[in-house]
PDB file of C-alpha atoms in Angstrom:
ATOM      1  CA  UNK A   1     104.322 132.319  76.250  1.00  0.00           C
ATOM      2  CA  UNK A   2     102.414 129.340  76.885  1.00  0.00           C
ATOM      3  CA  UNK A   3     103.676 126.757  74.750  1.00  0.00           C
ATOM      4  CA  UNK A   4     105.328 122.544  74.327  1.00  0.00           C
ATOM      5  CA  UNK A   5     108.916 122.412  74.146  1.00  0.00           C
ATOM      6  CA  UNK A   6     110.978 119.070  72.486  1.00  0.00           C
ATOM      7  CA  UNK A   7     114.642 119.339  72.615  1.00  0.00           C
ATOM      8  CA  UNK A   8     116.676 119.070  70.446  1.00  0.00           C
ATOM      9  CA  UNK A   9     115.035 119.563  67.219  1.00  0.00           C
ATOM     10  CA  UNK A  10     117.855 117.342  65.724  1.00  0.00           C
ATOM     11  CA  UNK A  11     119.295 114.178  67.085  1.00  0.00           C
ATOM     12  CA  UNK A  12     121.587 111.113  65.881  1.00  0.00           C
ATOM     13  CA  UNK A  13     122.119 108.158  67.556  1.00  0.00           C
ATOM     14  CA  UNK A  14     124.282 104.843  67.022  1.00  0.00           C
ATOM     15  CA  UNK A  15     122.639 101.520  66.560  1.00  0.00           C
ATOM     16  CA  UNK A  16     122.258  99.586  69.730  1.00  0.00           C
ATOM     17  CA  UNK A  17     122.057 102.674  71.523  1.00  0.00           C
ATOM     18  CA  UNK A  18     118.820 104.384  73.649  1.00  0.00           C
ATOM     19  CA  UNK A  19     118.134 108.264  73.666  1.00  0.00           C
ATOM     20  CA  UNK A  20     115.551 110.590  75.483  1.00  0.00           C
ATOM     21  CA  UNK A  21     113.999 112.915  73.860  1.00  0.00           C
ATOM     22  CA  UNK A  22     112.437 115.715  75.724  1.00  0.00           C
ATOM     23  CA  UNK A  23     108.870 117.421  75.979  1.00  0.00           C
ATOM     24  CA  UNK A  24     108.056 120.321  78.374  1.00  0.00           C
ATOM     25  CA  UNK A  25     104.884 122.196  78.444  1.00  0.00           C
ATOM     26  CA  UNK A  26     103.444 125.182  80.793  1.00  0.00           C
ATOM     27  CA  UNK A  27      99.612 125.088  79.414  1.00  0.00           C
ATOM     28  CA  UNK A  28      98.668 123.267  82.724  1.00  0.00           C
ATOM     29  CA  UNK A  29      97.244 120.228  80.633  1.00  0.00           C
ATOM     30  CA  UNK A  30      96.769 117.129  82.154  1.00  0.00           C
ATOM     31  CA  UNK A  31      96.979 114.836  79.190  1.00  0.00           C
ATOM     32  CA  UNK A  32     100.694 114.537  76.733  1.00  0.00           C
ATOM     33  CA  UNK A  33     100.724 112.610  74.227  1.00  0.00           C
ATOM     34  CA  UNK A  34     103.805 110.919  72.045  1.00  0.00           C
ATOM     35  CA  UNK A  35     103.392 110.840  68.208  1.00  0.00           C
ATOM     36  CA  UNK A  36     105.979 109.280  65.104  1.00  0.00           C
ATOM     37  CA  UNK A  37     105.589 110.784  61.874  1.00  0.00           C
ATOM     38  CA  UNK A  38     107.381 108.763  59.056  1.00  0.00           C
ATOM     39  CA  UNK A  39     107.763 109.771  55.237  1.00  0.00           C
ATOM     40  CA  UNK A  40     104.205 109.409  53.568  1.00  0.00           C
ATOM     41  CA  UNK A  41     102.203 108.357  56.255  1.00  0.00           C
ATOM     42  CA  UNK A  42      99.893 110.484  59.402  1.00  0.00           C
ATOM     43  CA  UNK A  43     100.840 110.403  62.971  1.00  0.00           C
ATOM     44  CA  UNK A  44     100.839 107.331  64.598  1.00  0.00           C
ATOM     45  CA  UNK A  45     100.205 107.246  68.114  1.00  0.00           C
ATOM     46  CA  UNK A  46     103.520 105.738  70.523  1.00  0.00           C
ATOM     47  CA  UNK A  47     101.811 106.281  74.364  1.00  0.00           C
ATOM     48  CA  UNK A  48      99.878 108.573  76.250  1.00  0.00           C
ATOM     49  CA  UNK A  49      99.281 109.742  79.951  1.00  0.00           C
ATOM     50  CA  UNK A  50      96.290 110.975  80.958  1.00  0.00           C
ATOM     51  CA  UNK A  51      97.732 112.539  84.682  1.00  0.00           C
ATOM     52  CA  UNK A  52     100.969 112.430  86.555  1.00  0.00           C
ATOM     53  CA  UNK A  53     102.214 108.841  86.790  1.00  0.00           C
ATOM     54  CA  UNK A  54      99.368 107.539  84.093  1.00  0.00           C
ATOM     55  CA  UNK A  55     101.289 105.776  81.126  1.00  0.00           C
ATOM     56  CA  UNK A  56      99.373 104.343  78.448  1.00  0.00           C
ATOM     57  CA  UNK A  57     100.443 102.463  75.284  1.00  0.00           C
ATOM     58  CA  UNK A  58      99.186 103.953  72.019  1.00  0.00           C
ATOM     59  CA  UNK A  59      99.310 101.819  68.466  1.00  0.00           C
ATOM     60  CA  UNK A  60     102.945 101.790  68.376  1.00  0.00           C
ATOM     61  CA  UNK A  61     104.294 100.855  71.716  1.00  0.00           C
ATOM     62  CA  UNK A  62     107.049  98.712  71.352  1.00  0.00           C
ATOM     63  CA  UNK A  63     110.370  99.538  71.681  1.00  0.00           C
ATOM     64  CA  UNK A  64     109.747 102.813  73.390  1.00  0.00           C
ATOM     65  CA  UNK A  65     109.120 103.872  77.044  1.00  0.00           C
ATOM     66  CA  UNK A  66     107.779 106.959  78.897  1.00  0.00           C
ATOM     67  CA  UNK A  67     107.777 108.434  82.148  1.00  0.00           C
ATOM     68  CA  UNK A  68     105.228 111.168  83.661  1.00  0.00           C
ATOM     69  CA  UNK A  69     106.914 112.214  87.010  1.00  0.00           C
ATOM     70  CA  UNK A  70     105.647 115.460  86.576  1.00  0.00           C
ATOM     71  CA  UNK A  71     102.622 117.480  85.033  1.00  0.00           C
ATOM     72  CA  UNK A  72     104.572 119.603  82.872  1.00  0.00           C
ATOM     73  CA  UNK A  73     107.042 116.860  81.487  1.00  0.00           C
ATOM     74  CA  UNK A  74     106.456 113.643  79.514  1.00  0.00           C
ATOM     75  CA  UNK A  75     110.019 112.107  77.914  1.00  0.00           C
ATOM     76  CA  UNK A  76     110.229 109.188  75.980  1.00  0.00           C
ATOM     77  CA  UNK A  77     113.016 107.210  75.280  1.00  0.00           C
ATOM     78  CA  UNK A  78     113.425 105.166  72.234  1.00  0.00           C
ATOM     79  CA  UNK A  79     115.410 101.574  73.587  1.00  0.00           C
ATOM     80  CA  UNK A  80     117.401  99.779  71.148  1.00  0.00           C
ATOM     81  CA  UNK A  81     114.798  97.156  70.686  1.00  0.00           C
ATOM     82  CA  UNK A  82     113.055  99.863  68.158  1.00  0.00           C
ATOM     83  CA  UNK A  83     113.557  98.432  65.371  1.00  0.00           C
ATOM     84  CA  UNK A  84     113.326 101.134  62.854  1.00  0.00           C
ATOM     85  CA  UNK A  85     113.700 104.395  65.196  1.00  0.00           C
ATOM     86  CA  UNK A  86     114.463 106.516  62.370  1.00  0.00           C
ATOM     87  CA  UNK A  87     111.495 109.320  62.128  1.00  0.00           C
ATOM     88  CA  UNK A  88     109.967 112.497  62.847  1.00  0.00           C
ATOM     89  CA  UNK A  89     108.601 112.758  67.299  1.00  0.00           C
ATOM     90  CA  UNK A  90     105.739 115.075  68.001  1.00  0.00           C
ATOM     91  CA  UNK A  91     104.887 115.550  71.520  1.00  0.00           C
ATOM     92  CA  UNK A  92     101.416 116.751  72.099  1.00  0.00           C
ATOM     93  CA  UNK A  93      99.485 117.847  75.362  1.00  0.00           C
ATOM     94  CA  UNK A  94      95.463 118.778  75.864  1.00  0.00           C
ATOM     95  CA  UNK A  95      93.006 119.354  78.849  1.00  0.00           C
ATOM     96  CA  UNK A  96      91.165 115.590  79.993  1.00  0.00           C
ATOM     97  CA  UNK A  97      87.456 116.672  79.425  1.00  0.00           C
ATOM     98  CA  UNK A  98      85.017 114.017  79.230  1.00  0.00           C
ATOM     99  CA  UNK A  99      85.108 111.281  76.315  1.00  0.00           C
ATOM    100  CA  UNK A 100      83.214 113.187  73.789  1.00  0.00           C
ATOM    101  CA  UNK A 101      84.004 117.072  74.629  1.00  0.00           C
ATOM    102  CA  UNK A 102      86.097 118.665  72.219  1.00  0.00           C
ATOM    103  CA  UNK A 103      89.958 118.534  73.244  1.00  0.00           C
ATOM    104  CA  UNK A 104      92.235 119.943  70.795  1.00  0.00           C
ATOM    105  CA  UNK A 105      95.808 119.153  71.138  1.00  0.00           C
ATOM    106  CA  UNK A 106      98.506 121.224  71.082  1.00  0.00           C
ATOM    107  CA  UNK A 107     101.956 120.373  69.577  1.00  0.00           C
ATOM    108  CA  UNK A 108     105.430 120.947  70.222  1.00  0.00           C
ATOM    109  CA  UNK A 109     107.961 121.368  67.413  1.00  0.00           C
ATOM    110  CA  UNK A 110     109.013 118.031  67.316  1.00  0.00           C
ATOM    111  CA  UNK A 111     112.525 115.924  67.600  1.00  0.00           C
ATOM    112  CA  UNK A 112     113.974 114.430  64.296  1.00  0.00           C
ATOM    113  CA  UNK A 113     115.738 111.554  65.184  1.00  0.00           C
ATOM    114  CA  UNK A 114     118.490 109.711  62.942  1.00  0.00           C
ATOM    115  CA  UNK A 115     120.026 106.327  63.407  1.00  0.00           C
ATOM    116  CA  UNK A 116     123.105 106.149  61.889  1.00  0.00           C
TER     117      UNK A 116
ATOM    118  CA  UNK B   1      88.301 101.480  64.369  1.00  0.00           C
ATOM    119  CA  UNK B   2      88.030 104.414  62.887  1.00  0.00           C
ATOM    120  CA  UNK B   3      89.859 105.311  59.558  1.00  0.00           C
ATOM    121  CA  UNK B   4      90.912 108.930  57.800  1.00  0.00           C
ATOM    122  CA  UNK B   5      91.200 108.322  54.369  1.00  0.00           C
ATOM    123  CA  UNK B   6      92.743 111.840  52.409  1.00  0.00           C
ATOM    124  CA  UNK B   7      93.190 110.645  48.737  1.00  0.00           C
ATOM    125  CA  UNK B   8      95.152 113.342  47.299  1.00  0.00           C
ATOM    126  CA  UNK B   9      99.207 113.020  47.651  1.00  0.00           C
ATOM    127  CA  UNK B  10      99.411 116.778  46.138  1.00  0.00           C
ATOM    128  CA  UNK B  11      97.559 120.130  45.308  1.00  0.00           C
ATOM    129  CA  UNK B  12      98.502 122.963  43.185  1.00  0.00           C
ATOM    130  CA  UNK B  13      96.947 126.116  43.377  1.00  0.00           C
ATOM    131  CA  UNK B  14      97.621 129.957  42.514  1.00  0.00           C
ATOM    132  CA  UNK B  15      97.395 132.511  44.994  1.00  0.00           C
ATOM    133  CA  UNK B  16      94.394 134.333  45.563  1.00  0.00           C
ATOM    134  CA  UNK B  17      92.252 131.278  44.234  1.00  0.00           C
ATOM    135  CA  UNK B  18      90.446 128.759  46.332  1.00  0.00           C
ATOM    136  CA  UNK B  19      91.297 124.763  46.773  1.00  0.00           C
ATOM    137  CA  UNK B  20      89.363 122.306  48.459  1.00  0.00           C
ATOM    138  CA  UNK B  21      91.395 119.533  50.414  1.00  0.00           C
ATOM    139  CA  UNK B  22      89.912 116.124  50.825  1.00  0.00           C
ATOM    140  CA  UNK B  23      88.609 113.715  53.644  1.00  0.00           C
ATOM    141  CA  UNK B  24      86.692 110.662  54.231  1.00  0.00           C
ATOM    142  CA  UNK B  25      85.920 109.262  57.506  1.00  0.00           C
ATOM    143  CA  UNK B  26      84.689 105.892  58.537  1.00  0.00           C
ATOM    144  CA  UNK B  27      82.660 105.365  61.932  1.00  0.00           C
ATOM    145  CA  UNK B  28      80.657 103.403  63.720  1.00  0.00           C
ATOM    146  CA  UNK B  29      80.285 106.235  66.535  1.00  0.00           C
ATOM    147  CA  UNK B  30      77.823 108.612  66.009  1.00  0.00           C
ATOM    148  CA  UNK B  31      79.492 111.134  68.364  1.00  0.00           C
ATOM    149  CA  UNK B  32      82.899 112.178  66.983  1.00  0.00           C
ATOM    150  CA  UNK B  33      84.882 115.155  65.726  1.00  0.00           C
ATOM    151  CA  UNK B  34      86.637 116.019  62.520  1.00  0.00           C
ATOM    152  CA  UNK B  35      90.011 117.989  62.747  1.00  0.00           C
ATOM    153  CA  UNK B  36      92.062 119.831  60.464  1.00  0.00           C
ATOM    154  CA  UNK B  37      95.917 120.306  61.017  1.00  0.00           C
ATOM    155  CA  UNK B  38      98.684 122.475  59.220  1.00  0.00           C
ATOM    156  CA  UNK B  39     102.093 121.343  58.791  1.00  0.00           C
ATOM    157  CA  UNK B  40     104.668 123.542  57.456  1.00  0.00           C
ATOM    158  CA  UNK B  41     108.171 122.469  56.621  1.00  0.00           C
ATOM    159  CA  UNK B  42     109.155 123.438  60.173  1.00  0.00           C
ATOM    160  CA  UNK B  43     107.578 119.854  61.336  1.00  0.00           C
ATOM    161  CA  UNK B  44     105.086 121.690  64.151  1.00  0.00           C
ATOM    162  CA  UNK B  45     101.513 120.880  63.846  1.00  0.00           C
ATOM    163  CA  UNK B  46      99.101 124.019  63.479  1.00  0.00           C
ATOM    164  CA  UNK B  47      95.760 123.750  64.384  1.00  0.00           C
ATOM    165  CA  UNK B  48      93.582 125.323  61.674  1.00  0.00           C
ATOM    166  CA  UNK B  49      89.806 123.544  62.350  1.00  0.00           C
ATOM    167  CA  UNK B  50      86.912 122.034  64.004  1.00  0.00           C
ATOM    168  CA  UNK B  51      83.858 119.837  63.445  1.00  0.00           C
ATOM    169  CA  UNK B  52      81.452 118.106  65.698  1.00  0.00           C
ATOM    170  CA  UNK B  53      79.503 115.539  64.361  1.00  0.00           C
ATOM    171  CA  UNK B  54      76.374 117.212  65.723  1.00  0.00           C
ATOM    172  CA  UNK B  55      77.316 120.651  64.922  1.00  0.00           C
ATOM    173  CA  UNK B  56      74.444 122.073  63.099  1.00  0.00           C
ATOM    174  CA  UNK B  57      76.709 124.346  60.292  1.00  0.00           C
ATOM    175  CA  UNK B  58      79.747 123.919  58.653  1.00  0.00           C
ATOM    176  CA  UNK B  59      82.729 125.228  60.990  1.00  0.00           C
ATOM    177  CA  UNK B  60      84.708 128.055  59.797  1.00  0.00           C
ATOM    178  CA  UNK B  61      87.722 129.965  60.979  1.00  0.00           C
ATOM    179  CA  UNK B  62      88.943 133.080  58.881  1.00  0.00           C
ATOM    180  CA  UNK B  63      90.230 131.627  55.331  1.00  0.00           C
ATOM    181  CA  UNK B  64      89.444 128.265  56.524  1.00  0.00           C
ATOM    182  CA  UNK B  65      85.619 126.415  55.972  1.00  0.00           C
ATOM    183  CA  UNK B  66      84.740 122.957  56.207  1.00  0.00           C
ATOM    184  CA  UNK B  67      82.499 120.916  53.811  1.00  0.00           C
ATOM    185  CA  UNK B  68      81.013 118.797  55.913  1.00  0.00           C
ATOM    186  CA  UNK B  69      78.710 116.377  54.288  1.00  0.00           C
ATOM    187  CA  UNK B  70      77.640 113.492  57.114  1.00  0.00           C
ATOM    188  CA  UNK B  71      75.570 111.389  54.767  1.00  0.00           C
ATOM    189  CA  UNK B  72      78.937 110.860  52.452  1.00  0.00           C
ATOM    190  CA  UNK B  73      81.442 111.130  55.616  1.00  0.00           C
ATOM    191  CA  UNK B  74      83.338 113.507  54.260  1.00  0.00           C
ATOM    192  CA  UNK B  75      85.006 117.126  55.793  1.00  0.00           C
ATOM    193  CA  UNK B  76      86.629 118.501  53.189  1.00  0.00           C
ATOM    194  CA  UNK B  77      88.793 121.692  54.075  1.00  0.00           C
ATOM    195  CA  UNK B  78      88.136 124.744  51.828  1.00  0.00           C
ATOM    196  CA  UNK B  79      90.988 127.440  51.667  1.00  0.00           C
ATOM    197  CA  UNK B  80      90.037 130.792  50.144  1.00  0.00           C
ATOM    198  CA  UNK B  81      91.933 133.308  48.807  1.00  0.00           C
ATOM    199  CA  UNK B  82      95.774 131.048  49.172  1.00  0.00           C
ATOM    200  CA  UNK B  83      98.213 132.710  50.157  1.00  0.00           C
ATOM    201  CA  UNK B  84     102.213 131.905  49.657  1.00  0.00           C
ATOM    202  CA  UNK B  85     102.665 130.672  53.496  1.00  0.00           C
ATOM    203  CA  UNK B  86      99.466 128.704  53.005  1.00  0.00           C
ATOM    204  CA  UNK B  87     102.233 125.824  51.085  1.00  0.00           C
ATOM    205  CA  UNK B  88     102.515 123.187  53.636  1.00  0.00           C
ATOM    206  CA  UNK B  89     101.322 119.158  54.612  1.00  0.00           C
ATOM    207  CA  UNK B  90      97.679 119.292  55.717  1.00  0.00           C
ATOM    208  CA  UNK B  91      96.012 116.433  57.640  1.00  0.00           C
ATOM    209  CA  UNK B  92      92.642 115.336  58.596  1.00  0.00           C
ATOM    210  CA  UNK B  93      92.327 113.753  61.695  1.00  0.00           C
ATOM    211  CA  UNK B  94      89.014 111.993  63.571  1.00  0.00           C
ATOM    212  CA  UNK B  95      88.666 112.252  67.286  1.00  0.00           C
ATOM    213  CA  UNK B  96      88.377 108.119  68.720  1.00  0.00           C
ATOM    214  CA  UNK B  97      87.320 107.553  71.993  1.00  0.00           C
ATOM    215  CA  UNK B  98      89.320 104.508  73.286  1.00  0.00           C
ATOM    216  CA  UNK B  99      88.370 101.448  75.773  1.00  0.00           C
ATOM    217  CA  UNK B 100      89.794 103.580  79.277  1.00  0.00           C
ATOM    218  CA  UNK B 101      87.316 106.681  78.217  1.00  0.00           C
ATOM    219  CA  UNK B 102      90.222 108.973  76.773  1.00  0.00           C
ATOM    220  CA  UNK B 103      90.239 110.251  72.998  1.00  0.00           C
ATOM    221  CA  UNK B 104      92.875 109.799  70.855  1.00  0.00           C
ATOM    222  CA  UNK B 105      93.498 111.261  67.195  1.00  0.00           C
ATOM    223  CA  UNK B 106      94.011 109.173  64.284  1.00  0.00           C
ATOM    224  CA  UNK B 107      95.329 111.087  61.490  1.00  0.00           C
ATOM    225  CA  UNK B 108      95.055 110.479  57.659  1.00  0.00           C
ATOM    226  CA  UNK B 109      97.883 110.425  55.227  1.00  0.00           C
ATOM    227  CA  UNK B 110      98.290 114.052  54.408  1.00  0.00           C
ATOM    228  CA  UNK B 111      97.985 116.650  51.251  1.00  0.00           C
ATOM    229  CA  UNK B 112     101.009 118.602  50.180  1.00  0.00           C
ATOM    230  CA  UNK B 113      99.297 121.558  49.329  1.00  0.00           C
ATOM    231  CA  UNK B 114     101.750 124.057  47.018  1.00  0.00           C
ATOM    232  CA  UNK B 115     100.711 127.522  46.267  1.00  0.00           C
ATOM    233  CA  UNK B 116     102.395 129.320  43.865  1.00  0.00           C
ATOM    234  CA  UNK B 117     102.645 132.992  42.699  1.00  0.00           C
TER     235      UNK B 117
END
């Protein structure tokens, strides 16, 4: 099945310390996406690539980092100089289009990560 | 920028009846797009519907409709006929087109929709 993977669904990590969390898809789309969900509030856009090797900060850059070596897989890595790191990750992926086409995104199930 | 405003922390509804979710947009672009997402407990995001700013009628998919009224910017989400799995988070979410050309979604705060038998 065509799909966007994040693994693992569940993660805990030590102050001071950086993780990777993992997002795989196989719907051929050039465009992934990282999202934070906290308690209360929407999505919040972290950064974005638009094709292999494209990184883009979103609205809540700092203290993360990404990497696009390849089409299918987008990981970000949450550095220690996240301040508050503690929240829900959705990965997301769509097709390019053109600026005002209609691009849904697709999700992933997410990565809860907790900083102990 | 562009802003999603959903005003309503929490619904309650019986099955089988109707509830309308709400959502206010602010824009300055007159091309954009108006989606609908489902979030059950399980944390992935469902998409349930679309709506194009120039889209002549009101989208619909199945249970779901959209009350789209562009002179109040508002697309509220109509669900008919709840069902028990229908309980979940539901956002509203605007399609912006940044500075580099690419699109970008900016969600609202989300409805806790609750169905019960």
């Amino acid at each position: 099945d065509g799909g966007i993977t994040q693994s693992p669904k569940y993660l805990f990590r030590k102050e001071g310390q950086n993780v990777t969390l993992s997002c795989e898809q196989n719907l051929n789309h050039d465009a992934m996406y990282w999202y934070r969900q906290d308690p209360g509030q929407g999505l919040r856009l972290i950064y974005y690539s638009q094709i292999v090797n494209d990184l883009q900060k979103g609205d809540i850059a700092e203290g993360y980092s990404v990497s696009r070596e390849k089409k299918e897989s987008f990981p970000l890595t949450v550095t220690s100089a996240q301040k508050n790191p503690t929240a829900f990750y959705l990965c997301a992926s769509s097709i390019v289009g053109t600026s005002y086409s209609y691009n849904e995104q697709f999700f992933g199930p997410g990565t809860r990560l907790t900083v102990l | 920028a562009q802003k999603i405003t959903q005003t309503q922390p929490g619904m309650f509804v019986q099955e089988k009846e109707a509830v309308t979710l709400d959502c206010t947009y602010d824009t300055s672009d007159p091309s954009y797009g108006l989606f609908w997402y489902k979030q059950p407990s399980s944390g992935e995001m469902i998409f349930l519907i679309y709506q194009g700013s120039y889209d002549q009628q009101n989208a619909t998919e199945g249970r779901y409709s959209l009350n789209f009224q562009k002179a109040r910017k508002s697309a509220n989400l109509v669900i008919s006929a709840s069902q028990l799995g229908d309980s979940a988070m539901y956002f509203c979410a605007m399609r912006e087109v940044m500075n580099t050309g690419f699109q970008k979604l900016v969600f609202g705060t989300g409805t806790r929709l609750l169905v019960s038998p």
